[in-house]
Amino acid sequence: MFRFIIAVITIALFLIASLIMQPIMLLIGLFNRHARDVVSLAIVNWGFRLVLAISGIKSTVIGEENVPKDEPVLYVLNHRSVFDIIITYPRVPRPTGYVAKLEMRKYIIFSWWMMLLNCEFLDRSDMRKGMKMINDSSEKIKNGISMAIFPEGTRNKTEESLLEFHKGSFKIAEKSDCKIVPVVLNNTSSIFEDHLPRIKSRHIVVEYLPPVDVASLDREARKSLSDDIREQMLAVYIKNKELV
């Protein structure tokens, strides 16, 4: 419980400081959008690293050399915990936006940071707005911003290793012809969700799989892209259970 209280106080102080920092970031963006993106990413990543340190998280990271450093990509991640973003965001090598559920927009200060970080909000009840999110995310990748999405569509609260993937998640990569980097996380729900509201020090595993070059795939390979990547991620998830 002590870790939870300290983490909440830390986040509260960060959000208070945000009332000053966010207008500054918006002002920087008027003159230099890239500088705004880089500085915003550095600030948020510092906050996330602090939360990870307070939470006592120990990480084994595998295959991080697979992440291209000189081009934007689409990260595809499995999802069991709110800590999944806190764990993976500080490791991205370039400005990156995450796709989040629309409900996150009501948390004003959080959503301001998310917009500064090029995040997109998905309205799962409106197919037309869903397509707009895909198109907007694709345009960001074409403009040098990586994107990250959880193709399960929601946090996995079941005993199943992975939920079924939403095929629409992969259209972001198909429309932008970027590479897909699958990311598999193990044991993240044991940090918080398995024993709310306590935060417990845990060992987690993050593995980055080799990138999939969507631009080189033919039509048949693109049809099975979602299922093929899910099978790869499932095999890695089962393998890495032995490491936690």
PDB file of C-alpha atoms in Angstrom:
ATOM      1  CA  MET A   1       0.000   0.000   0.000  1.00  0.00           C
ATOM      2  CA  PHE A   2       2.956   2.313   0.680  1.00  0.00           C
ATOM      3  CA  ARG A   3       4.062   2.132  -2.971  1.00  0.00           C
ATOM      4  CA  PHE A   4       0.530   2.957  -4.135  1.00  0.00           C
ATOM      5  CA  ILE A   5       0.342   6.045  -1.915  1.00  0.00           C
ATOM      6  CA  ILE A   6       3.769   7.314  -3.015  1.00  0.00           C
ATOM      7  CA  ALA A   7       2.913   6.672  -6.678  1.00  0.00           C
ATOM      8  CA  VAL A   8      -0.377   8.581  -6.349  1.00  0.00           C
ATOM      9  CA  ILE A   9       1.393  11.532  -4.675  1.00  0.00           C
ATOM     10  CA  THR A  10       4.051  11.536  -7.415  1.00  0.00           C
ATOM     11  CA  ILE A  11       1.440  11.515 -10.189  1.00  0.00           C
ATOM     12  CA  ALA A  12      -0.532  14.274  -8.440  1.00  0.00           C
ATOM     13  CA  LEU A  13       2.569  16.487  -8.206  1.00  0.00           C
ATOM     14  CA  PHE A  14       3.380  15.804 -11.854  1.00  0.00           C
ATOM     15  CA  LEU A  15      -0.142  16.798 -12.900  1.00  0.00           C
ATOM     16  CA  ILE A  16       0.077  20.008 -10.866  1.00  0.00           C
ATOM     17  CA  ALA A  17       3.387  20.833 -12.559  1.00  0.00           C
ATOM     18  CA  SER A  18       1.684  20.062 -15.873  1.00  0.00           C
ATOM     19  CA  LEU A  19      -0.459  23.158 -15.482  1.00  0.00           C
ATOM     20  CA  ILE A  20       2.742  25.113 -16.126  1.00  0.00           C
ATOM     21  CA  MET A  21       4.497  22.722 -18.510  1.00  0.00           C
ATOM     22  CA  GLN A  22       1.676  22.099 -20.971  1.00  0.00           C
ATOM     23  CA  PRO A  23       1.171  25.746 -22.024  1.00  0.00           C
ATOM     24  CA  ILE A  24       4.953  25.974 -22.536  1.00  0.00           C
ATOM     25  CA  MET A  25       4.855  22.851 -24.751  1.00  0.00           C
ATOM     26  CA  LEU A  26       1.988  24.318 -26.760  1.00  0.00           C
ATOM     27  CA  LEU A  27       3.957  27.539 -27.239  1.00  0.00           C
ATOM     28  CA  ILE A  28       7.053  25.624 -28.380  1.00  0.00           C
ATOM     29  CA  GLY A  29       4.856  23.727 -30.839  1.00  0.00           C
ATOM     30  CA  LEU A  30       3.820  26.951 -32.534  1.00  0.00           C
ATOM     31  CA  PHE A  31       7.433  27.483 -33.643  1.00  0.00           C
ATOM     32  CA  ASN A  32       8.866  23.954 -33.821  1.00  0.00           C
ATOM     33  CA  ARG A  33       6.551  20.924 -33.799  1.00  0.00           C
ATOM     34  CA  HIS A  34       9.400  18.400 -33.694  1.00  0.00           C
ATOM     35  CA  ALA A  35      11.047  20.112 -30.714  1.00  0.00           C
ATOM     36  CA  ARG A  36       7.712  20.034 -28.886  1.00  0.00           C
ATOM     37  CA  ASP A  37       7.354  16.307 -29.575  1.00  0.00           C
ATOM     38  CA  VAL A  38      10.878  15.500 -28.374  1.00  0.00           C
ATOM     39  CA  VAL A  39      10.646  17.607 -25.205  1.00  0.00           C
ATOM     40  CA  SER A  40       7.161  16.317 -24.341  1.00  0.00           C
ATOM     41  CA  LEU A  41       8.351  12.723 -24.777  1.00  0.00           C
ATOM     42  CA  ALA A  42      11.362  13.356 -22.525  1.00  0.00           C
ATOM     43  CA  ILE A  43       9.210  14.904 -19.776  1.00  0.00           C
ATOM     44  CA  VAL A  44       6.609  12.134 -19.760  1.00  0.00           C
ATOM     45  CA  ASN A  45       9.252   9.412 -19.953  1.00  0.00           C
ATOM     46  CA  TRP A  46      11.003  10.921 -16.931  1.00  0.00           C
ATOM     47  CA  GLY A  47       7.697  10.756 -15.034  1.00  0.00           C
ATOM     48  CA  PHE A  48       7.101   7.152 -16.113  1.00  0.00           C
ATOM     49  CA  ARG A  49      10.618   6.077 -15.068  1.00  0.00           C
ATOM     50  CA  LEU A  50      10.024   7.646 -11.669  1.00  0.00           C
ATOM     51  CA  VAL A  51       6.773   5.688 -11.236  1.00  0.00           C
ATOM     52  CA  LEU A  52       8.557   2.469 -12.260  1.00  0.00           C
ATOM     53  CA  ALA A  53      11.324   3.123  -9.713  1.00  0.00           C
ATOM     54  CA  ILE A  54       8.786   3.804  -6.952  1.00  0.00           C
ATOM     55  CA  SER A  55       6.908   0.629  -7.904  1.00  0.00           C
ATOM     56  CA  GLY A  56      10.078  -1.471  -7.683  1.00  0.00           C
ATOM     57  CA  ILE A  57       9.653  -2.989 -11.145  1.00  0.00           C
ATOM     58  CA  LYS A  58      12.474  -5.222 -12.364  1.00  0.00           C
ATOM     59  CA  SER A  59      12.560  -5.812 -16.103  1.00  0.00           C
ATOM     60  CA  THR A  60      14.092  -8.354 -18.439  1.00  0.00           C
ATOM     61  CA  VAL A  61      14.125  -6.852 -21.933  1.00  0.00           C
ATOM     62  CA  ILE A  62      14.754  -9.080 -24.939  1.00  0.00           C
ATOM     63  CA  GLY A  63      15.264  -8.130 -28.581  1.00  0.00           C
ATOM     64  CA  GLU A  64      15.244  -4.351 -28.180  1.00  0.00           C
ATOM     65  CA  GLU A  65      17.827  -4.197 -30.957  1.00  0.00           C
ATOM     66  CA  ASN A  66      14.976  -5.233 -33.297  1.00  0.00           C
ATOM     67  CA  VAL A  67      13.401  -1.772 -33.032  1.00  0.00           C
ATOM     68  CA  PRO A  68      14.379   0.406 -36.034  1.00  0.00           C
ATOM     69  CA  LYS A  69      15.899   3.689 -34.857  1.00  0.00           C
ATOM     70  CA  ASP A  70      15.819   5.585 -38.155  1.00  0.00           C
ATOM     71  CA  GLU A  71      12.195   5.150 -39.222  1.00  0.00           C
ATOM     72  CA  PRO A  72       8.713   5.249 -37.659  1.00  0.00           C
ATOM     73  CA  VAL A  73       7.002   1.937 -36.934  1.00  0.00           C
ATOM     74  CA  LEU A  74       3.724   0.539 -35.634  1.00  0.00           C
ATOM     75  CA  TYR A  75       4.173  -1.187 -32.272  1.00  0.00           C
ATOM     76  CA  VAL A  76       1.646  -3.961 -31.627  1.00  0.00           C
ATOM     77  CA  LEU A  77       1.387  -4.930 -27.943  1.00  0.00           C
ATOM     78  CA  ASN A  78      -0.603  -7.347 -25.811  1.00  0.00           C
ATOM     79  CA  HIS A  79      -2.402  -5.660 -22.944  1.00  0.00           C
ATOM     80  CA  ARG A  80      -3.033  -6.727 -19.327  1.00  0.00           C
ATOM     81  CA  SER A  81      -2.200  -3.675 -17.226  1.00  0.00           C
ATOM     82  CA  VAL A  82      -2.220   0.115 -17.067  1.00  0.00           C
ATOM     83  CA  PHE A  83       1.507  -0.346 -16.473  1.00  0.00           C
ATOM     84  CA  ASP A  84       1.975  -1.628 -20.048  1.00  0.00           C
ATOM     85  CA  ILE A  85       2.252   1.944 -21.325  1.00  0.00           C
ATOM     86  CA  ILE A  86       4.360   3.103 -18.365  1.00  0.00           C
ATOM     87  CA  ILE A  87       6.779   0.210 -19.012  1.00  0.00           C
ATOM     88  CA  THR A  88       7.105   0.544 -22.796  1.00  0.00           C
ATOM     89  CA  TYR A  89       6.890   4.295 -23.398  1.00  0.00           C
ATOM     90  CA  PRO A  90      10.305   5.167 -21.885  1.00  0.00           C
ATOM     91  CA  ARG A  91      11.925   2.660 -24.257  1.00  0.00           C
ATOM     92  CA  VAL A  92      10.760   4.172 -27.564  1.00  0.00           C
ATOM     93  CA  PRO A  93      13.650   5.748 -29.517  1.00  0.00           C
ATOM     94  CA  ARG A  94      11.571   8.448 -31.232  1.00  0.00           C
ATOM     95  CA  PRO A  95       8.303  10.386 -30.729  1.00  0.00           C
ATOM     96  CA  THR A  96       5.495   7.843 -30.491  1.00  0.00           C
ATOM     97  CA  GLY A  97       1.735   8.100 -30.084  1.00  0.00           C
ATOM     98  CA  TYR A  98      -0.389   5.406 -28.472  1.00  0.00           C
ATOM     99  CA  VAL A  99      -3.945   4.585 -29.532  1.00  0.00           C
ATOM    100  CA  ALA A 100      -6.196   4.890 -26.476  1.00  0.00           C
ATOM    101  CA  LYS A 101      -9.887   4.394 -25.823  1.00  0.00           C
ATOM    102  CA  LEU A 102     -12.043   7.476 -26.287  1.00  0.00           C
ATOM    103  CA  GLU A 103     -12.976   7.538 -22.587  1.00  0.00           C
ATOM    104  CA  MET A 104      -9.471   8.767 -21.748  1.00  0.00           C
ATOM    105  CA  ARG A 105     -10.339  12.191 -23.190  1.00  0.00           C
ATOM    106  CA  LYS A 106     -12.419  13.059 -20.132  1.00  0.00           C
ATOM    107  CA  TYR A 107      -9.274  13.111 -17.955  1.00  0.00           C
ATOM    108  CA  ILE A 108      -8.312  16.582 -19.120  1.00  0.00           C
ATOM    109  CA  ILE A 109      -4.676  16.911 -18.004  1.00  0.00           C
ATOM    110  CA  PHE A 110      -3.871  13.329 -19.047  1.00  0.00           C
ATOM    111  CA  SER A 111      -5.507  13.813 -22.442  1.00  0.00           C
ATOM    112  CA  TRP A 112      -3.600  17.077 -22.981  1.00  0.00           C
ATOM    113  CA  TRP A 113      -0.330  15.210 -22.554  1.00  0.00           C
ATOM    114  CA  MET A 114      -1.596  12.450 -24.813  1.00  0.00           C
ATOM    115  CA  MET A 115      -2.407  14.946 -27.557  1.00  0.00           C
ATOM    116  CA  LEU A 116       1.021  16.560 -27.140  1.00  0.00           C
ATOM    117  CA  LEU A 117       2.501  13.072 -27.574  1.00  0.00           C
ATOM    118  CA  ASN A 118       0.564  12.422 -30.817  1.00  0.00           C
ATOM    119  CA  CYS A 119      -1.796   9.880 -29.257  1.00  0.00           C
ATOM    120  CA  GLU A 120      -5.058   9.008 -31.000  1.00  0.00           C
ATOM    121  CA  PHE A 121      -8.415   8.239 -29.384  1.00  0.00           C
ATOM    122  CA  LEU A 122     -10.538   5.358 -30.644  1.00  0.00           C
ATOM    123  CA  ASP A 123     -14.325   5.490 -30.554  1.00  0.00           C
ATOM    124  CA  ARG A 124     -15.162   1.790 -30.645  1.00  0.00           C
ATOM    125  CA  SER A 125     -18.880   2.499 -31.117  1.00  0.00           C
ATOM    126  CA  ASP A 126     -18.498   4.404 -34.388  1.00  0.00           C
ATOM    127  CA  MET A 127     -16.966   2.658 -37.410  1.00  0.00           C
ATOM    128  CA  ARG A 128     -16.549   5.927 -39.337  1.00  0.00           C
ATOM    129  CA  LYS A 129     -14.586   7.508 -36.478  1.00  0.00           C
ATOM    130  CA  GLY A 130     -12.575   4.307 -36.194  1.00  0.00           C
ATOM    131  CA  MET A 131     -11.529   4.659 -39.831  1.00  0.00           C
ATOM    132  CA  LYS A 132     -10.612   8.291 -39.209  1.00  0.00           C
ATOM    133  CA  MET A 133      -8.337   7.190 -36.356  1.00  0.00           C
ATOM    134  CA  ILE A 134      -6.666   4.680 -38.690  1.00  0.00           C
ATOM    135  CA  ASN A 135      -6.152   7.338 -41.381  1.00  0.00           C
ATOM    136  CA  ASP A 136      -4.864   9.932 -38.900  1.00  0.00           C
ATOM    137  CA  SER A 137      -2.452   7.410 -37.348  1.00  0.00           C
ATOM    138  CA  SER A 138      -1.199   6.426 -40.797  1.00  0.00           C
ATOM    139  CA  GLU A 139      -0.540  10.066 -41.646  1.00  0.00           C
ATOM    140  CA  LYS A 140       1.445  10.513 -38.449  1.00  0.00           C
ATOM    141  CA  ILE A 141       3.629   7.538 -39.357  1.00  0.00           C
ATOM    142  CA  LYS A 142       4.189   9.007 -42.823  1.00  0.00           C
ATOM    143  CA  ASN A 143       5.290  12.201 -41.055  1.00  0.00           C
ATOM    144  CA  GLY A 144       7.858  10.380 -38.914  1.00  0.00           C
ATOM    145  CA  ILE A 145       5.839   9.620 -35.756  1.00  0.00           C
ATOM    146  CA  SER A 146       5.698   6.005 -34.579  1.00  0.00           C
ATOM    147  CA  MET A 147       2.367   4.664 -33.298  1.00  0.00           C
ATOM    148  CA  ALA A 148       1.488   1.919 -30.823  1.00  0.00           C
ATOM    149  CA  ILE A 149      -1.736  -0.051 -30.532  1.00  0.00           C
ATOM    150  CA  PHE A 150      -3.204  -2.871 -28.450  1.00  0.00           C
ATOM    151  CA  PRO A 151      -4.950  -5.058 -31.054  1.00  0.00           C
ATOM    152  CA  GLU A 152      -6.871  -6.987 -28.376  1.00  0.00           C
ATOM    153  CA  GLY A 153      -8.929  -3.810 -28.041  1.00  0.00           C
ATOM    154  CA  THR A 154      -9.079  -3.867 -24.257  1.00  0.00           C
ATOM    155  CA  ARG A 155      -7.157  -5.137 -21.239  1.00  0.00           C
ATOM    156  CA  ASN A 156      -7.130  -8.926 -21.091  1.00  0.00           C
ATOM    157  CA  LYS A 157      -8.716  -9.882 -17.758  1.00  0.00           C
ATOM    158  CA  THR A 158      -9.166 -13.552 -18.638  1.00  0.00           C
ATOM    159  CA  GLU A 159      -7.106 -16.715 -18.211  1.00  0.00           C
ATOM    160  CA  GLU A 160      -6.438 -16.752 -21.962  1.00  0.00           C
ATOM    161  CA  SER A 161      -2.872 -15.851 -22.936  1.00  0.00           C
ATOM    162  CA  LEU A 162      -4.080 -13.447 -25.649  1.00  0.00           C
ATOM    163  CA  LEU A 163      -7.495 -12.252 -26.722  1.00  0.00           C
ATOM    164  CA  GLU A 164      -8.413 -12.268 -30.401  1.00  0.00           C
ATOM    165  CA  PHE A 165      -6.866  -9.430 -32.395  1.00  0.00           C
ATOM    166  CA  HIS A 166      -8.923  -6.779 -34.182  1.00  0.00           C
ATOM    167  CA  LYS A 167      -7.785  -6.870 -37.793  1.00  0.00           C
ATOM    168  CA  GLY A 168      -8.454  -3.156 -38.202  1.00  0.00           C
ATOM    169  CA  SER A 169      -5.500  -2.405 -35.910  1.00  0.00           C
ATOM    170  CA  PHE A 170      -3.127  -3.517 -38.660  1.00  0.00           C
ATOM    171  CA  LYS A 171      -4.619  -1.240 -41.322  1.00  0.00           C
ATOM    172  CA  ILE A 172      -2.520   1.574 -39.829  1.00  0.00           C
ATOM    173  CA  ALA A 173       0.598  -0.218 -41.074  1.00  0.00           C
ATOM    174  CA  GLU A 174      -0.992  -1.257 -44.367  1.00  0.00           C
ATOM    175  CA  LYS A 175      -1.982   2.322 -45.209  1.00  0.00           C
ATOM    176  CA  SER A 176       1.419   3.749 -44.297  1.00  0.00           C
ATOM    177  CA  ASP A 177       3.525   0.769 -45.475  1.00  0.00           C
ATOM    178  CA  CYS A 178       5.534   0.958 -42.252  1.00  0.00           C
ATOM    179  CA  LYS A 179       7.141  -1.905 -40.366  1.00  0.00           C
ATOM    180  CA  ILE A 180       5.297  -3.578 -37.506  1.00  0.00           C
ATOM    181  CA  VAL A 181       7.195  -4.317 -34.294  1.00  0.00           C
ATOM    182  CA  PRO A 182       5.313  -6.873 -32.145  1.00  0.00           C
ATOM    183  CA  VAL A 183       5.921  -6.380 -28.408  1.00  0.00           C
ATOM    184  CA  VAL A 184       5.091  -9.097 -25.872  1.00  0.00           C
ATOM    185  CA  LEU A 185       4.718  -8.277 -22.170  1.00  0.00           C
ATOM    186  CA  ASN A 186       4.592 -10.899 -19.416  1.00  0.00           C
ATOM    187  CA  ASN A 187       3.467 -10.573 -15.802  1.00  0.00           C
ATOM    188  CA  THR A 188       2.431  -6.924 -15.884  1.00  0.00           C
ATOM    189  CA  SER A 189      -0.985  -7.485 -14.288  1.00  0.00           C
ATOM    190  CA  SER A 190       0.779  -8.797 -11.167  1.00  0.00           C
ATOM    191  CA  ILE A 191       2.057  -5.257 -10.477  1.00  0.00           C
ATOM    192  CA  PHE A 192      -1.356  -3.730  -9.793  1.00  0.00           C
ATOM    193  CA  GLU A 193      -4.487  -5.290 -11.297  1.00  0.00           C
ATOM    194  CA  ASP A 194      -4.206  -8.685  -9.560  1.00  0.00           C
ATOM    195  CA  HIS A 195      -4.423  -7.108  -6.091  1.00  0.00           C
ATOM    196  CA  LEU A 196      -6.002  -3.649  -6.333  1.00  0.00           C
ATOM    197  CA  PRO A 197      -5.241  -1.102  -4.958  1.00  0.00           C
ATOM    198  CA  ARG A 198      -1.786  -2.277  -3.896  1.00  0.00           C
ATOM    199  CA  ILE A 199       1.279  -1.915  -6.121  1.00  0.00           C
ATOM    200  CA  LYS A 200       3.777  -4.742  -5.700  1.00  0.00           C
ATOM    201  CA  SER A 201       7.388  -5.034  -6.805  1.00  0.00           C
ATOM    202  CA  ARG A 202       7.442  -7.562  -9.607  1.00  0.00           C
ATOM    203  CA  HIS A 203       9.715  -8.955 -12.312  1.00  0.00           C
ATOM    204  CA  ILE A 204       8.296  -8.462 -15.797  1.00  0.00           C
ATOM    205  CA  VAL A 205       9.529  -9.499 -19.247  1.00  0.00           C
ATOM    206  CA  VAL A 206       9.338  -7.376 -22.401  1.00  0.00           C
ATOM    207  CA  GLU A 207      10.314  -8.929 -25.728  1.00  0.00           C
ATOM    208  CA  TYR A 208      10.538  -7.065 -29.042  1.00  0.00           C
ATOM    209  CA  LEU A 209      10.070  -9.391 -32.005  1.00  0.00           C
ATOM    210  CA  PRO A 210      11.764  -8.832 -35.381  1.00  0.00           C
ATOM    211  CA  PRO A 211       9.911  -6.187 -37.417  1.00  0.00           C
ATOM    212  CA  VAL A 212       7.465  -7.216 -40.111  1.00  0.00           C
ATOM    213  CA  ASP A 213       7.957  -5.247 -43.331  1.00  0.00           C
ATOM    214  CA  VAL A 214       4.380  -4.716 -44.477  1.00  0.00           C
ATOM    215  CA  ALA A 215       5.465  -2.980 -47.699  1.00  0.00           C
ATOM    216  CA  SER A 216       7.086  -6.229 -48.886  1.00  0.00           C
ATOM    217  CA  LEU A 217       4.012  -8.431 -48.272  1.00  0.00           C
ATOM    218  CA  ASP A 218       1.765  -9.585 -51.082  1.00  0.00           C
ATOM    219  CA  ARG A 219      -2.028  -9.488 -50.906  1.00  0.00           C
ATOM    220  CA  GLU A 220      -2.396 -12.983 -49.433  1.00  0.00           C
ATOM    221  CA  ALA A 221       0.190 -12.318 -46.738  1.00  0.00           C
ATOM    222  CA  ARG A 222      -1.595  -9.112 -45.779  1.00  0.00           C
ATOM    223  CA  LYS A 223      -4.873 -10.998 -45.389  1.00  0.00           C
ATOM    224  CA  SER A 224      -3.354 -13.259 -42.744  1.00  0.00           C
ATOM    225  CA  LEU A 225      -1.171 -10.553 -41.167  1.00  0.00           C
ATOM    226  CA  SER A 226      -3.230 -10.213 -37.966  1.00  0.00           C
ATOM    227  CA  ASP A 227      -3.423 -13.963 -37.355  1.00  0.00           C
ATOM    228  CA  ASP A 228       0.253 -14.542 -38.190  1.00  0.00           C
ATOM    229  CA  ILE A 229       1.479 -11.867 -35.776  1.00  0.00           C
ATOM    230  CA  ARG A 230      -0.872 -13.083 -33.045  1.00  0.00           C
ATOM    231  CA  GLU A 231       0.546 -16.608 -33.404  1.00  0.00           C
ATOM    232  CA  GLN A 232       4.098 -15.264 -33.113  1.00  0.00           C
ATOM    233  CA  MET A 233       3.222 -13.211 -30.037  1.00  0.00           C
ATOM    234  CA  LEU A 234       1.335 -16.104 -28.428  1.00  0.00           C
ATOM    235  CA  ALA A 235       4.356 -18.394 -28.795  1.00  0.00           C
ATOM    236  CA  VAL A 236       6.620 -15.767 -27.206  1.00  0.00           C
ATOM    237  CA  TYR A 237       4.151 -15.085 -24.385  1.00  0.00           C
ATOM    238  CA  ILE A 238       3.997 -18.789 -23.489  1.00  0.00           C
ATOM    239  CA  LYS A 239       7.803 -19.113 -23.739  1.00  0.00           C
ATOM    240  CA  ASN A 240       8.474 -16.141 -21.472  1.00  0.00           C
ATOM    241  CA  LYS A 241       6.177 -17.361 -18.703  1.00  0.00           C
ATOM    242  CA  GLU A 242       9.160 -19.374 -17.528  1.00  0.00           C
ATOM    243  CA  LEU A 243      11.227 -16.190 -17.047  1.00  0.00           C
ATOM    244  CA  VAL A 244       8.978 -14.442 -14.508  1.00  0.00           C
TER     245      VAL A 244
END
